[in-house]
Protein backbone atom coordinates (compact mmCIF):
# COMPACT_ATOMS: atom_id res chain seq x y z
CA UNK A 1 0.00 0.00 0.00
CA UNK A 2 1.34 3.42 -0.96
CA UNK A 3 1.72 5.67 2.07
CA UNK A 4 -0.35 8.84 2.20
CA UNK A 5 1.80 11.97 2.26
CA UNK A 6 1.67 14.90 4.66
CA UNK A 7 2.86 18.10 3.03
CA UNK A 8 3.24 21.43 4.80
CA UNK A 9 2.59 24.33 2.43
CA UNK A 10 4.65 27.46 2.75
CA UNK A 11 3.19 30.47 0.93
CA UNK A 12 6.13 32.80 0.39
CA UNK A 13 6.22 36.54 -0.16
CA UNK A 14 9.57 38.34 -0.14
CA UNK A 15 11.29 35.34 1.48
CA UNK A 16 8.86 35.13 4.38
CA UNK A 17 6.12 32.56 4.93
CA UNK A 18 2.70 34.23 5.03
CA UNK A 19 -0.85 33.07 5.68
CA UNK A 20 -4.30 34.51 5.22
CA UNK A 21 -7.91 33.52 4.59
CA UNK A 22 -9.15 32.97 1.05
CA UNK A 23 -5.78 34.34 -0.14
CA UNK A 24 -6.44 37.70 1.56
CA UNK A 25 -5.27 39.43 4.74
CA UNK A 26 -1.77 37.99 4.62
CA UNK A 27 0.52 38.13 7.64
CA UNK A 28 4.08 36.87 8.14
CA UNK A 29 4.57 33.69 10.16
CA UNK A 30 8.27 32.90 9.73
CA UNK A 31 11.40 32.48 7.62
CA UNK A 32 10.91 30.23 4.60
CA UNK A 33 14.23 28.39 4.94
CA UNK A 34 14.11 27.87 8.70
CA UNK A 35 10.50 26.67 8.68
CA UNK A 36 11.23 24.23 5.86
CA UNK A 37 14.20 22.81 7.73
CA UNK A 38 12.08 22.38 10.84
CA UNK A 39 9.33 20.54 8.96
CA UNK A 40 11.90 18.29 7.30
CA UNK A 41 13.32 17.37 10.71
CA UNK A 42 9.82 16.67 12.07
CA UNK A 43 9.07 14.05 9.42
CA UNK A 44 7.15 15.86 6.70
CA UNK A 45 7.03 13.76 3.54
CA UNK A 46 7.40 16.70 1.18
CA UNK A 47 7.15 20.48 1.17
CA UNK A 48 5.43 22.87 -1.20
CA UNK A 49 6.69 26.42 -1.58
CA UNK A 50 4.42 28.80 -3.42
CA UNK A 51 5.64 32.28 -4.29
CA UNK A 52 2.13 33.66 -4.11
CA UNK A 53 2.88 37.08 -5.55
CA UNK A 54 5.18 36.08 -8.41
CA UNK A 55 2.54 35.72 -11.12
CA UNK A 56 0.48 38.66 -9.92
CA UNK A 57 3.50 40.95 -9.85
CA UNK A 58 5.07 39.55 -13.02
CA UNK A 59 8.17 38.18 -11.27
CA UNK A 60 9.90 34.84 -11.57
CA UNK A 61 10.21 32.52 -8.62
CA UNK A 62 13.04 33.47 -6.32
CA UNK A 63 15.67 31.00 -7.49
CA UNK A 64 18.24 31.97 -4.89
CA UNK A 65 15.78 31.12 -2.12
CA UNK A 66 15.22 27.69 -3.67
CA UNK A 67 18.96 27.04 -3.51
CA UNK A 68 19.09 27.90 0.17
CA UNK A 69 16.11 25.65 0.88
CA UNK A 70 17.70 22.74 -1.00
CA UNK A 71 20.85 23.10 1.10
CA UNK A 72 18.92 22.74 4.35
CA UNK A 73 16.36 19.97 3.79
CA UNK A 74 16.55 16.30 2.82
CA UNK A 75 13.00 15.68 1.58
CA UNK A 76 11.47 16.46 -1.82
CA UNK A 77 10.04 19.91 -2.32
CA UNK A 78 7.92 21.55 -4.99
CA UNK A 79 8.19 25.19 -6.02
CA UNK A 80 5.53 27.24 -7.76
CA UNK A 81 4.87 30.83 -8.72
CA UNK A 82 5.89 32.77 -11.81
CA UNK A 83 6.95 29.70 -13.80
CA UNK A 84 6.04 30.24 -17.43
CA UNK A 85 8.72 28.57 -19.55
CA UNK A 86 11.15 25.69 -19.90
CA UNK A 87 13.89 28.10 -18.87
CA UNK A 88 12.11 28.89 -15.61
CA UNK A 89 11.79 25.16 -14.89
CA UNK A 90 15.48 24.58 -15.68
CA UNK A 91 16.59 27.30 -13.27
CA UNK A 92 14.54 25.78 -10.46
CA UNK A 93 15.75 22.26 -11.14
CA UNK A 94 19.35 23.42 -11.18
CA UNK A 95 18.76 25.28 -7.92
CA UNK A 96 17.57 22.08 -6.23
CA UNK A 97 13.79 21.87 -6.58
CA UNK A 98 12.43 18.35 -7.03
CA UNK A 99 9.21 19.42 -8.78
CA UNK A 100 7.70 22.57 -10.18
CA UNK A 101 4.09 23.65 -9.87
CA UNK A 102 2.39 25.63 -12.62
CA UNK A 103 -1.04 27.22 -12.45
CA UNK A 104 -1.75 30.49 -14.24
CA UNK A 105 0.83 29.77 -16.96
CA UNK A 106 -0.65 26.33 -17.65
CA UNK A 107 -4.11 27.80 -18.19
CA UNK A 108 -2.71 30.53 -20.43
CA UNK A 109 -0.60 28.03 -22.39
CA UNK A 110 -1.70 24.42 -21.78
CA UNK A 111 1.04 23.11 -24.08
CA UNK A 112 3.57 24.26 -21.48
CA UNK A 113 2.67 21.18 -19.44
CA UNK A 114 3.76 18.87 -22.23
CA UNK A 115 6.88 20.85 -23.03
CA UNK A 116 8.16 20.63 -19.47
CA UNK A 117 7.07 17.01 -18.99
CA UNK A 118 8.61 16.06 -22.32
CA UNK A 119 12.00 17.45 -21.32
CA UNK A 120 12.15 16.59 -17.62
CA UNK A 121 9.51 13.88 -17.08
CA UNK A 122 5.94 13.82 -15.84
CA UNK A 123 7.08 13.39 -12.25
CA UNK A 124 8.61 16.86 -12.35
CA UNK A 125 5.34 18.61 -13.22
CA UNK A 126 2.59 19.45 -10.73
CA UNK A 127 -0.40 21.33 -12.10
CA UNK A 128 -1.99 23.45 -9.39
CA UNK A 129 -5.64 24.35 -9.68
CA UNK A 130 -7.16 27.04 -7.46
CA UNK A 131 -10.92 26.68 -7.90
CA UNK A 132 -14.08 28.01 -6.33
CA UNK A 133 -17.79 27.37 -6.76
CA UNK A 134 -19.57 29.61 -9.22
CA UNK A 135 -23.27 28.88 -9.79
CA UNK A 136 -22.79 25.32 -8.59
CA UNK A 137 -19.72 24.59 -10.72
CA UNK A 138 -16.10 24.45 -9.61
CA UNK A 139 -14.24 26.98 -11.76
CA UNK A 140 -10.49 27.52 -11.92
CA UNK A 141 -8.93 30.88 -11.11
CA UNK A 142 -5.51 32.39 -11.80
CA UNK A 143 -3.21 35.09 -10.42
CA UNK A 144 -3.50 34.04 -6.80
CA UNK A 145 -7.23 33.49 -7.10
CA UNK A 146 -7.92 36.99 -8.37
CA UNK A 147 -9.03 36.14 -11.92
CA UNK A 148 -11.85 33.76 -12.76
CA UNK A 149 -11.40 31.60 -15.87
CA UNK A 150 -13.76 29.52 -17.98
CA UNK A 151 -11.90 26.32 -17.05
CA UNK A 152 -13.97 23.83 -15.06
CA UNK A 153 -12.08 21.91 -12.37
CA UNK A 154 -12.71 18.32 -13.46
CA UNK A 155 -12.28 18.76 -17.20
CA UNK A 156 -9.20 20.94 -16.74
CA UNK A 157 -7.59 18.45 -14.35
CA UNK A 158 -8.17 15.64 -16.84
CA UNK A 159 -6.72 17.72 -19.66
CA UNK A 160 -3.68 18.51 -17.53
CA UNK A 161 -3.17 14.80 -16.88
CA UNK A 162 -3.49 14.03 -20.58
CA UNK A 163 -0.93 16.72 -21.39
CA UNK A 164 1.66 15.24 -19.04
CA UNK A 165 1.05 16.43 -15.49
CA UNK A 166 2.37 14.03 -12.88
CA UNK A 167 0.21 15.32 -10.04
CA UNK A 168 -2.70 17.66 -9.46
CA UNK A 169 -2.65 20.06 -6.52
CA UNK A 170 -6.21 21.25 -6.04
CA UNK A 171 -6.91 24.08 -3.63
CA UNK A 172 -10.49 24.97 -2.77
CA UNK A 173 -10.51 28.73 -2.53
CA UNK A 174 -13.83 28.51 -0.71
CA UNK A 175 -12.10 26.59 2.07
CA UNK A 176 -8.56 28.00 2.03
CA UNK A 177 -7.53 29.29 5.44
CA UNK A 178 -10.98 28.77 6.95
CA UNK A 179 -9.95 25.57 8.79
CA UNK A 180 -13.44 24.16 8.33
CA UNK A 181 -12.34 20.98 6.56
CA UNK A 182 -11.80 19.96 2.96
CA UNK A 183 -14.66 19.41 0.45
CA UNK A 184 -14.17 15.64 0.55
CA UNK A 185 -16.86 14.81 -2.00
CA UNK A 186 -15.11 16.99 -4.58
CA UNK A 187 -11.78 15.29 -3.97
CA UNK A 188 -13.38 11.85 -4.15
CA UNK A 189 -14.79 12.64 -7.57
CA UNK A 190 -11.54 14.17 -8.79
CA UNK A 191 -9.50 11.18 -7.65
CA UNK A 192 -11.93 8.76 -9.29
CA UNK A 193 -11.63 10.57 -12.63
CA UNK A 194 -7.82 10.77 -12.67
CA UNK A 195 -5.06 8.17 -12.65
CA UNK A 196 -2.38 10.50 -11.25
CA UNK A 197 -2.00 11.51 -7.59
CA UNK A 198 -4.14 14.31 -6.20
CA UNK A 199 -2.91 16.57 -3.42
CA UNK A 200 -5.67 18.10 -1.30
CA UNK A 201 -5.24 21.71 -0.20
CA UNK A 202 -7.38 24.29 1.54
CA UNK A 203 -9.36 23.90 4.75
CA UNK A 204 -7.43 21.75 7.22
CA UNK A 205 -8.31 22.71 10.76
CA UNK A 206 -7.73 19.45 12.62
CA UNK A 207 -6.17 16.03 12.29
CA UNK A 208 -9.64 14.64 11.61
CA UNK A 209 -10.05 16.96 8.62
CA UNK A 210 -6.86 15.48 7.17
CA UNK A 211 -7.96 11.93 7.97
CA UNK A 212 -11.26 12.60 6.23
CA UNK A 213 -9.74 13.89 2.98
CA UNK A 214 -7.31 10.96 2.86
CA UNK A 215 -10.11 8.42 3.35
CA UNK A 216 -13.50 9.79 2.27
CA UNK A 217 -11.82 12.21 -0.13
CA UNK A 218 -9.46 9.52 -1.49
CA UNK A 219 -6.64 12.07 -1.79
CA UNK A 220 -3.10 10.78 -2.12
CA UNK A 221 -1.67 13.57 -0.01
CA UNK A 222 -2.87 16.32 2.29
CA UNK A 223 -1.37 19.77 2.19
CA UNK A 224 -1.88 22.11 5.11
CA UNK A 225 -0.47 25.35 6.43
CA UNK A 226 -2.13 27.05 9.39
CA UNK A 227 -2.35 24.07 11.73
CA UNK A 228 1.37 23.43 11.30
CA UNK A 229 2.56 27.04 11.18
CA UNK A 230 0.80 27.97 14.42
CA UNK A 231 1.86 24.80 16.26
CA UNK A 232 -1.65 23.44 16.73
CA UNK A 233 -0.50 19.94 15.86
CA UNK A 234 2.94 18.54 15.12
CA UNK A 235 3.62 16.32 12.15
CA UNK A 236 4.67 13.32 14.31
CA UNK A 237 1.50 13.69 16.39
CA UNK A 238 -0.65 13.96 13.27
CA UNK A 239 0.90 10.87 11.72
CA UNK A 240 0.39 8.85 14.88
CA UNK A 241 -3.28 9.82 14.92
CA UNK A 242 -3.66 8.89 11.24
CA UNK A 243 -1.91 5.56 11.80
CA UNK A 244 -4.23 4.84 14.74
CA UNK A 245 -7.14 5.20 12.29
CA UNK A 246 -5.57 2.65 9.96
CA UNK A 247 -4.27 5.17 7.44
CA UNK A 248 -0.93 4.18 5.92
CA UNK A 249 1.63 6.91 6.59
CA UNK A 250 5.41 6.98 6.86
CA UNK A 251 6.37 7.14 10.52
CA UNK A 252 9.75 8.51 11.55
GROMACS .gro file of C-alpha atoms in nm:
model
  252
    1UNK     CA    1   0.000   0.000   0.000
    2UNK     CA    2   0.134   0.342  -0.096
    3UNK     CA    3   0.172   0.567   0.207
    4UNK     CA    4  -0.035   0.884   0.220
    5UNK     CA    5   0.180   1.197   0.226
    6UNK     CA    6   0.167   1.490   0.466
    7UNK     CA    7   0.286   1.810   0.303
    8UNK     CA    8   0.324   2.143   0.480
    9UNK     CA    9   0.259   2.433   0.243
   10UNK     CA   10   0.465   2.746   0.275
   11UNK     CA   11   0.319   3.047   0.093
   12UNK     CA   12   0.613   3.280   0.039
   13UNK     CA   13   0.622   3.654  -0.016
   14UNK     CA   14   0.957   3.834  -0.014
   15UNK     CA   15   1.129   3.534   0.148
   16UNK     CA   16   0.886   3.513   0.438
   17UNK     CA   17   0.612   3.256   0.493
   18UNK     CA   18   0.270   3.423   0.503
   19UNK     CA   19  -0.085   3.307   0.568
   20UNK     CA   20  -0.430   3.451   0.522
   21UNK     CA   21  -0.791   3.352   0.459
   22UNK     CA   22  -0.915   3.297   0.105
   23UNK     CA   23  -0.578   3.434  -0.014
   24UNK     CA   24  -0.644   3.770   0.156
   25UNK     CA   25  -0.527   3.943   0.474
   26UNK     CA   26  -0.177   3.799   0.462
   27UNK     CA   27   0.052   3.813   0.764
   28UNK     CA   28   0.408   3.687   0.814
   29UNK     CA   29   0.457   3.369   1.016
   30UNK     CA   30   0.827   3.290   0.973
   31UNK     CA   31   1.140   3.248   0.762
   32UNK     CA   32   1.091   3.023   0.460
   33UNK     CA   33   1.423   2.839   0.494
   34UNK     CA   34   1.411   2.787   0.870
   35UNK     CA   35   1.050   2.667   0.868
   36UNK     CA   36   1.123   2.423   0.586
   37UNK     CA   37   1.420   2.281   0.773
   38UNK     CA   38   1.208   2.238   1.084
   39UNK     CA   39   0.933   2.054   0.896
   40UNK     CA   40   1.190   1.829   0.730
   41UNK     CA   41   1.332   1.737   1.071
   42UNK     CA   42   0.982   1.667   1.207
   43UNK     CA   43   0.907   1.405   0.942
   44UNK     CA   44   0.715   1.586   0.670
   45UNK     CA   45   0.703   1.376   0.354
   46UNK     CA   46   0.740   1.670   0.118
   47UNK     CA   47   0.715   2.048   0.117
   48UNK     CA   48   0.543   2.287  -0.120
   49UNK     CA   49   0.669   2.642  -0.158
   50UNK     CA   50   0.442   2.880  -0.342
   51UNK     CA   51   0.564   3.228  -0.429
   52UNK     CA   52   0.213   3.366  -0.411
   53UNK     CA   53   0.288   3.708  -0.555
   54UNK     CA   54   0.518   3.608  -0.841
   55UNK     CA   55   0.254   3.572  -1.112
   56UNK     CA   56   0.048   3.866  -0.992
   57UNK     CA   57   0.350   4.095  -0.985
   58UNK     CA   58   0.507   3.955  -1.302
   59UNK     CA   59   0.817   3.818  -1.127
   60UNK     CA   60   0.990   3.484  -1.157
   61UNK     CA   61   1.021   3.252  -0.862
   62UNK     CA   62   1.304   3.347  -0.632
   63UNK     CA   63   1.567   3.100  -0.749
   64UNK     CA   64   1.824   3.197  -0.489
   65UNK     CA   65   1.578   3.112  -0.212
   66UNK     CA   66   1.522   2.769  -0.367
   67UNK     CA   67   1.896   2.704  -0.351
   68UNK     CA   68   1.909   2.790   0.017
   69UNK     CA   69   1.611   2.565   0.088
   70UNK     CA   70   1.770   2.274  -0.100
   71UNK     CA   71   2.085   2.310   0.110
   72UNK     CA   72   1.892   2.274   0.435
   73UNK     CA   73   1.636   1.997   0.379
   74UNK     CA   74   1.655   1.630   0.282
   75UNK     CA   75   1.300   1.568   0.158
   76UNK     CA   76   1.147   1.646  -0.182
   77UNK     CA   77   1.004   1.991  -0.232
   78UNK     CA   78   0.792   2.155  -0.499
   79UNK     CA   79   0.819   2.519  -0.602
   80UNK     CA   80   0.553   2.724  -0.776
   81UNK     CA   81   0.487   3.083  -0.872
   82UNK     CA   82   0.589   3.277  -1.181
   83UNK     CA   83   0.695   2.970  -1.380
   84UNK     CA   84   0.604   3.024  -1.743
   85UNK     CA   85   0.872   2.857  -1.955
   86UNK     CA   86   1.115   2.569  -1.990
   87UNK     CA   87   1.389   2.810  -1.887
   88UNK     CA   88   1.211   2.889  -1.561
   89UNK     CA   89   1.179   2.516  -1.489
   90UNK     CA   90   1.548   2.458  -1.568
   91UNK     CA   91   1.659   2.730  -1.327
   92UNK     CA   92   1.454   2.578  -1.046
   93UNK     CA   93   1.575   2.226  -1.114
   94UNK     CA   94   1.935   2.342  -1.118
   95UNK     CA   95   1.876   2.528  -0.792
   96UNK     CA   96   1.757   2.208  -0.623
   97UNK     CA   97   1.379   2.187  -0.658
   98UNK     CA   98   1.243   1.835  -0.703
   99UNK     CA   99   0.921   1.942  -0.878
  100UNK     CA  100   0.770   2.257  -1.018
  101UNK     CA  101   0.409   2.365  -0.987
  102UNK     CA  102   0.239   2.563  -1.262
  103UNK     CA  103  -0.104   2.722  -1.245
  104UNK     CA  104  -0.175   3.049  -1.424
  105UNK     CA  105   0.083   2.977  -1.696
  106UNK     CA  106  -0.065   2.633  -1.765
  107UNK     CA  107  -0.411   2.780  -1.819
  108UNK     CA  108  -0.271   3.053  -2.043
  109UNK     CA  109  -0.060   2.803  -2.239
  110UNK     CA  110  -0.170   2.442  -2.178
  111UNK     CA  111   0.104   2.311  -2.408
  112UNK     CA  112   0.357   2.426  -2.148
  113UNK     CA  113   0.267   2.118  -1.944
  114UNK     CA  114   0.376   1.887  -2.223
  115UNK     CA  115   0.688   2.085  -2.303
  116UNK     CA  116   0.816   2.063  -1.947
  117UNK     CA  117   0.707   1.701  -1.899
  118UNK     CA  118   0.861   1.606  -2.232
  119UNK     CA  119   1.200   1.745  -2.132
  120UNK     CA  120   1.215   1.659  -1.762
  121UNK     CA  121   0.951   1.388  -1.708
  122UNK     CA  122   0.594   1.382  -1.584
  123UNK     CA  123   0.708   1.339  -1.225
  124UNK     CA  124   0.861   1.686  -1.235
  125UNK     CA  125   0.534   1.861  -1.322
  126UNK     CA  126   0.259   1.945  -1.073
  127UNK     CA  127  -0.040   2.133  -1.210
  128UNK     CA  128  -0.199   2.345  -0.939
  129UNK     CA  129  -0.564   2.435  -0.968
  130UNK     CA  130  -0.716   2.704  -0.746
  131UNK     CA  131  -1.092   2.668  -0.790
  132UNK     CA  132  -1.408   2.801  -0.633
  133UNK     CA  133  -1.779   2.737  -0.676
  134UNK     CA  134  -1.957   2.961  -0.922
  135UNK     CA  135  -2.327   2.888  -0.979
  136UNK     CA  136  -2.279   2.532  -0.859
  137UNK     CA  137  -1.972   2.459  -1.072
  138UNK     CA  138  -1.610   2.445  -0.961
  139UNK     CA  139  -1.424   2.698  -1.176
  140UNK     CA  140  -1.049   2.752  -1.192
  141UNK     CA  141  -0.893   3.088  -1.111
  142UNK     CA  142  -0.551   3.239  -1.180
  143UNK     CA  143  -0.321   3.509  -1.042
  144UNK     CA  144  -0.350   3.404  -0.680
  145UNK     CA  145  -0.723   3.349  -0.710
  146UNK     CA  146  -0.792   3.699  -0.837
  147UNK     CA  147  -0.903   3.614  -1.192
  148UNK     CA  148  -1.185   3.376  -1.276
  149UNK     CA  149  -1.140   3.160  -1.587
  150UNK     CA  150  -1.376   2.952  -1.798
  151UNK     CA  151  -1.190   2.632  -1.705
  152UNK     CA  152  -1.397   2.383  -1.506
  153UNK     CA  153  -1.208   2.191  -1.237
  154UNK     CA  154  -1.271   1.832  -1.346
  155UNK     CA  155  -1.228   1.876  -1.720
  156UNK     CA  156  -0.920   2.094  -1.674
  157UNK     CA  157  -0.759   1.845  -1.435
  158UNK     CA  158  -0.817   1.564  -1.684
  159UNK     CA  159  -0.672   1.772  -1.966
  160UNK     CA  160  -0.368   1.851  -1.753
  161UNK     CA  161  -0.317   1.480  -1.688
  162UNK     CA  162  -0.349   1.403  -2.058
  163UNK     CA  163  -0.093   1.672  -2.139
  164UNK     CA  164   0.166   1.524  -1.904
  165UNK     CA  165   0.105   1.643  -1.549
  166UNK     CA  166   0.237   1.403  -1.288
  167UNK     CA  167   0.021   1.532  -1.004
  168UNK     CA  168  -0.270   1.766  -0.946
  169UNK     CA  169  -0.265   2.006  -0.652
  170UNK     CA  170  -0.621   2.125  -0.604
  171UNK     CA  171  -0.691   2.408  -0.363
  172UNK     CA  172  -1.049   2.497  -0.277
  173UNK     CA  173  -1.051   2.873  -0.253
  174UNK     CA  174  -1.383   2.851  -0.071
  175UNK     CA  175  -1.210   2.659   0.207
  176UNK     CA  176  -0.856   2.800   0.203
  177UNK     CA  177  -0.753   2.929   0.544
  178UNK     CA  178  -1.098   2.877   0.695
  179UNK     CA  179  -0.995   2.557   0.879
  180UNK     CA  180  -1.344   2.416   0.833
  181UNK     CA  181  -1.234   2.098   0.656
  182UNK     CA  182  -1.180   1.996   0.296
  183UNK     CA  183  -1.466   1.941   0.045
  184UNK     CA  184  -1.417   1.564   0.055
  185UNK     CA  185  -1.686   1.481  -0.200
  186UNK     CA  186  -1.511   1.699  -0.458
  187UNK     CA  187  -1.178   1.529  -0.397
  188UNK     CA  188  -1.338   1.185  -0.415
  189UNK     CA  189  -1.479   1.264  -0.757
  190UNK     CA  190  -1.154   1.417  -0.879
  191UNK     CA  191  -0.950   1.118  -0.765
  192UNK     CA  192  -1.193   0.876  -0.929
  193UNK     CA  193  -1.163   1.057  -1.263
  194UNK     CA  194  -0.782   1.077  -1.267
  195UNK     CA  195  -0.506   0.817  -1.265
  196UNK     CA  196  -0.238   1.050  -1.125
  197UNK     CA  197  -0.200   1.151  -0.759
  198UNK     CA  198  -0.414   1.431  -0.620
  199UNK     CA  199  -0.291   1.657  -0.342
  200UNK     CA  200  -0.567   1.810  -0.130
  201UNK     CA  201  -0.524   2.171  -0.020
  202UNK     CA  202  -0.738   2.429   0.154
  203UNK     CA  203  -0.936   2.390   0.475
  204UNK     CA  204  -0.743   2.175   0.722
  205UNK     CA  205  -0.831   2.271   1.076
  206UNK     CA  206  -0.773   1.945   1.262
  207UNK     CA  207  -0.617   1.603   1.229
  208UNK     CA  208  -0.964   1.464   1.161
  209UNK     CA  209  -1.005   1.696   0.862
  210UNK     CA  210  -0.686   1.548   0.717
  211UNK     CA  211  -0.796   1.193   0.797
  212UNK     CA  212  -1.126   1.260   0.623
  213UNK     CA  213  -0.974   1.389   0.298
  214UNK     CA  214  -0.731   1.096   0.286
  215UNK     CA  215  -1.011   0.842   0.335
  216UNK     CA  216  -1.350   0.979   0.227
  217UNK     CA  217  -1.182   1.221  -0.013
  218UNK     CA  218  -0.946   0.952  -0.149
  219UNK     CA  219  -0.664   1.207  -0.179
  220UNK     CA  220  -0.310   1.078  -0.212
  221UNK     CA  221  -0.167   1.357  -0.001
  222UNK     CA  222  -0.287   1.632   0.229
  223UNK     CA  223  -0.137   1.977   0.219
  224UNK     CA  224  -0.188   2.211   0.511
  225UNK     CA  225  -0.047   2.535   0.643
  226UNK     CA  226  -0.213   2.705   0.939
  227UNK     CA  227  -0.235   2.407   1.173
  228UNK     CA  228   0.137   2.343   1.130
  229UNK     CA  229   0.256   2.704   1.118
  230UNK     CA  230   0.080   2.797   1.442
  231UNK     CA  231   0.186   2.480   1.626
  232UNK     CA  232  -0.165   2.344   1.673
  233UNK     CA  233  -0.050   1.994   1.586
  234UNK     CA  234   0.294   1.854   1.512
  235UNK     CA  235   0.362   1.632   1.215
  236UNK     CA  236   0.467   1.332   1.431
  237UNK     CA  237   0.150   1.369   1.639
  238UNK     CA  238  -0.065   1.396   1.327
  239UNK     CA  239   0.090   1.087   1.172
  240UNK     CA  240   0.039   0.885   1.488
  241UNK     CA  241  -0.328   0.982   1.492
  242UNK     CA  242  -0.366   0.889   1.124
  243UNK     CA  243  -0.191   0.556   1.180
  244UNK     CA  244  -0.423   0.484   1.474
  245UNK     CA  245  -0.714   0.520   1.229
  246UNK     CA  246  -0.557   0.265   0.996
  247UNK     CA  247  -0.427   0.517   0.744
  248UNK     CA  248  -0.093   0.418   0.592
  249UNK     CA  249   0.163   0.691   0.659
  250UNK     CA  250   0.541   0.698   0.686
  251UNK     CA  251   0.637   0.714   1.052
  252UNK     CA  252   0.975   0.851   1.155
   0.00000   0.00000   0.00000
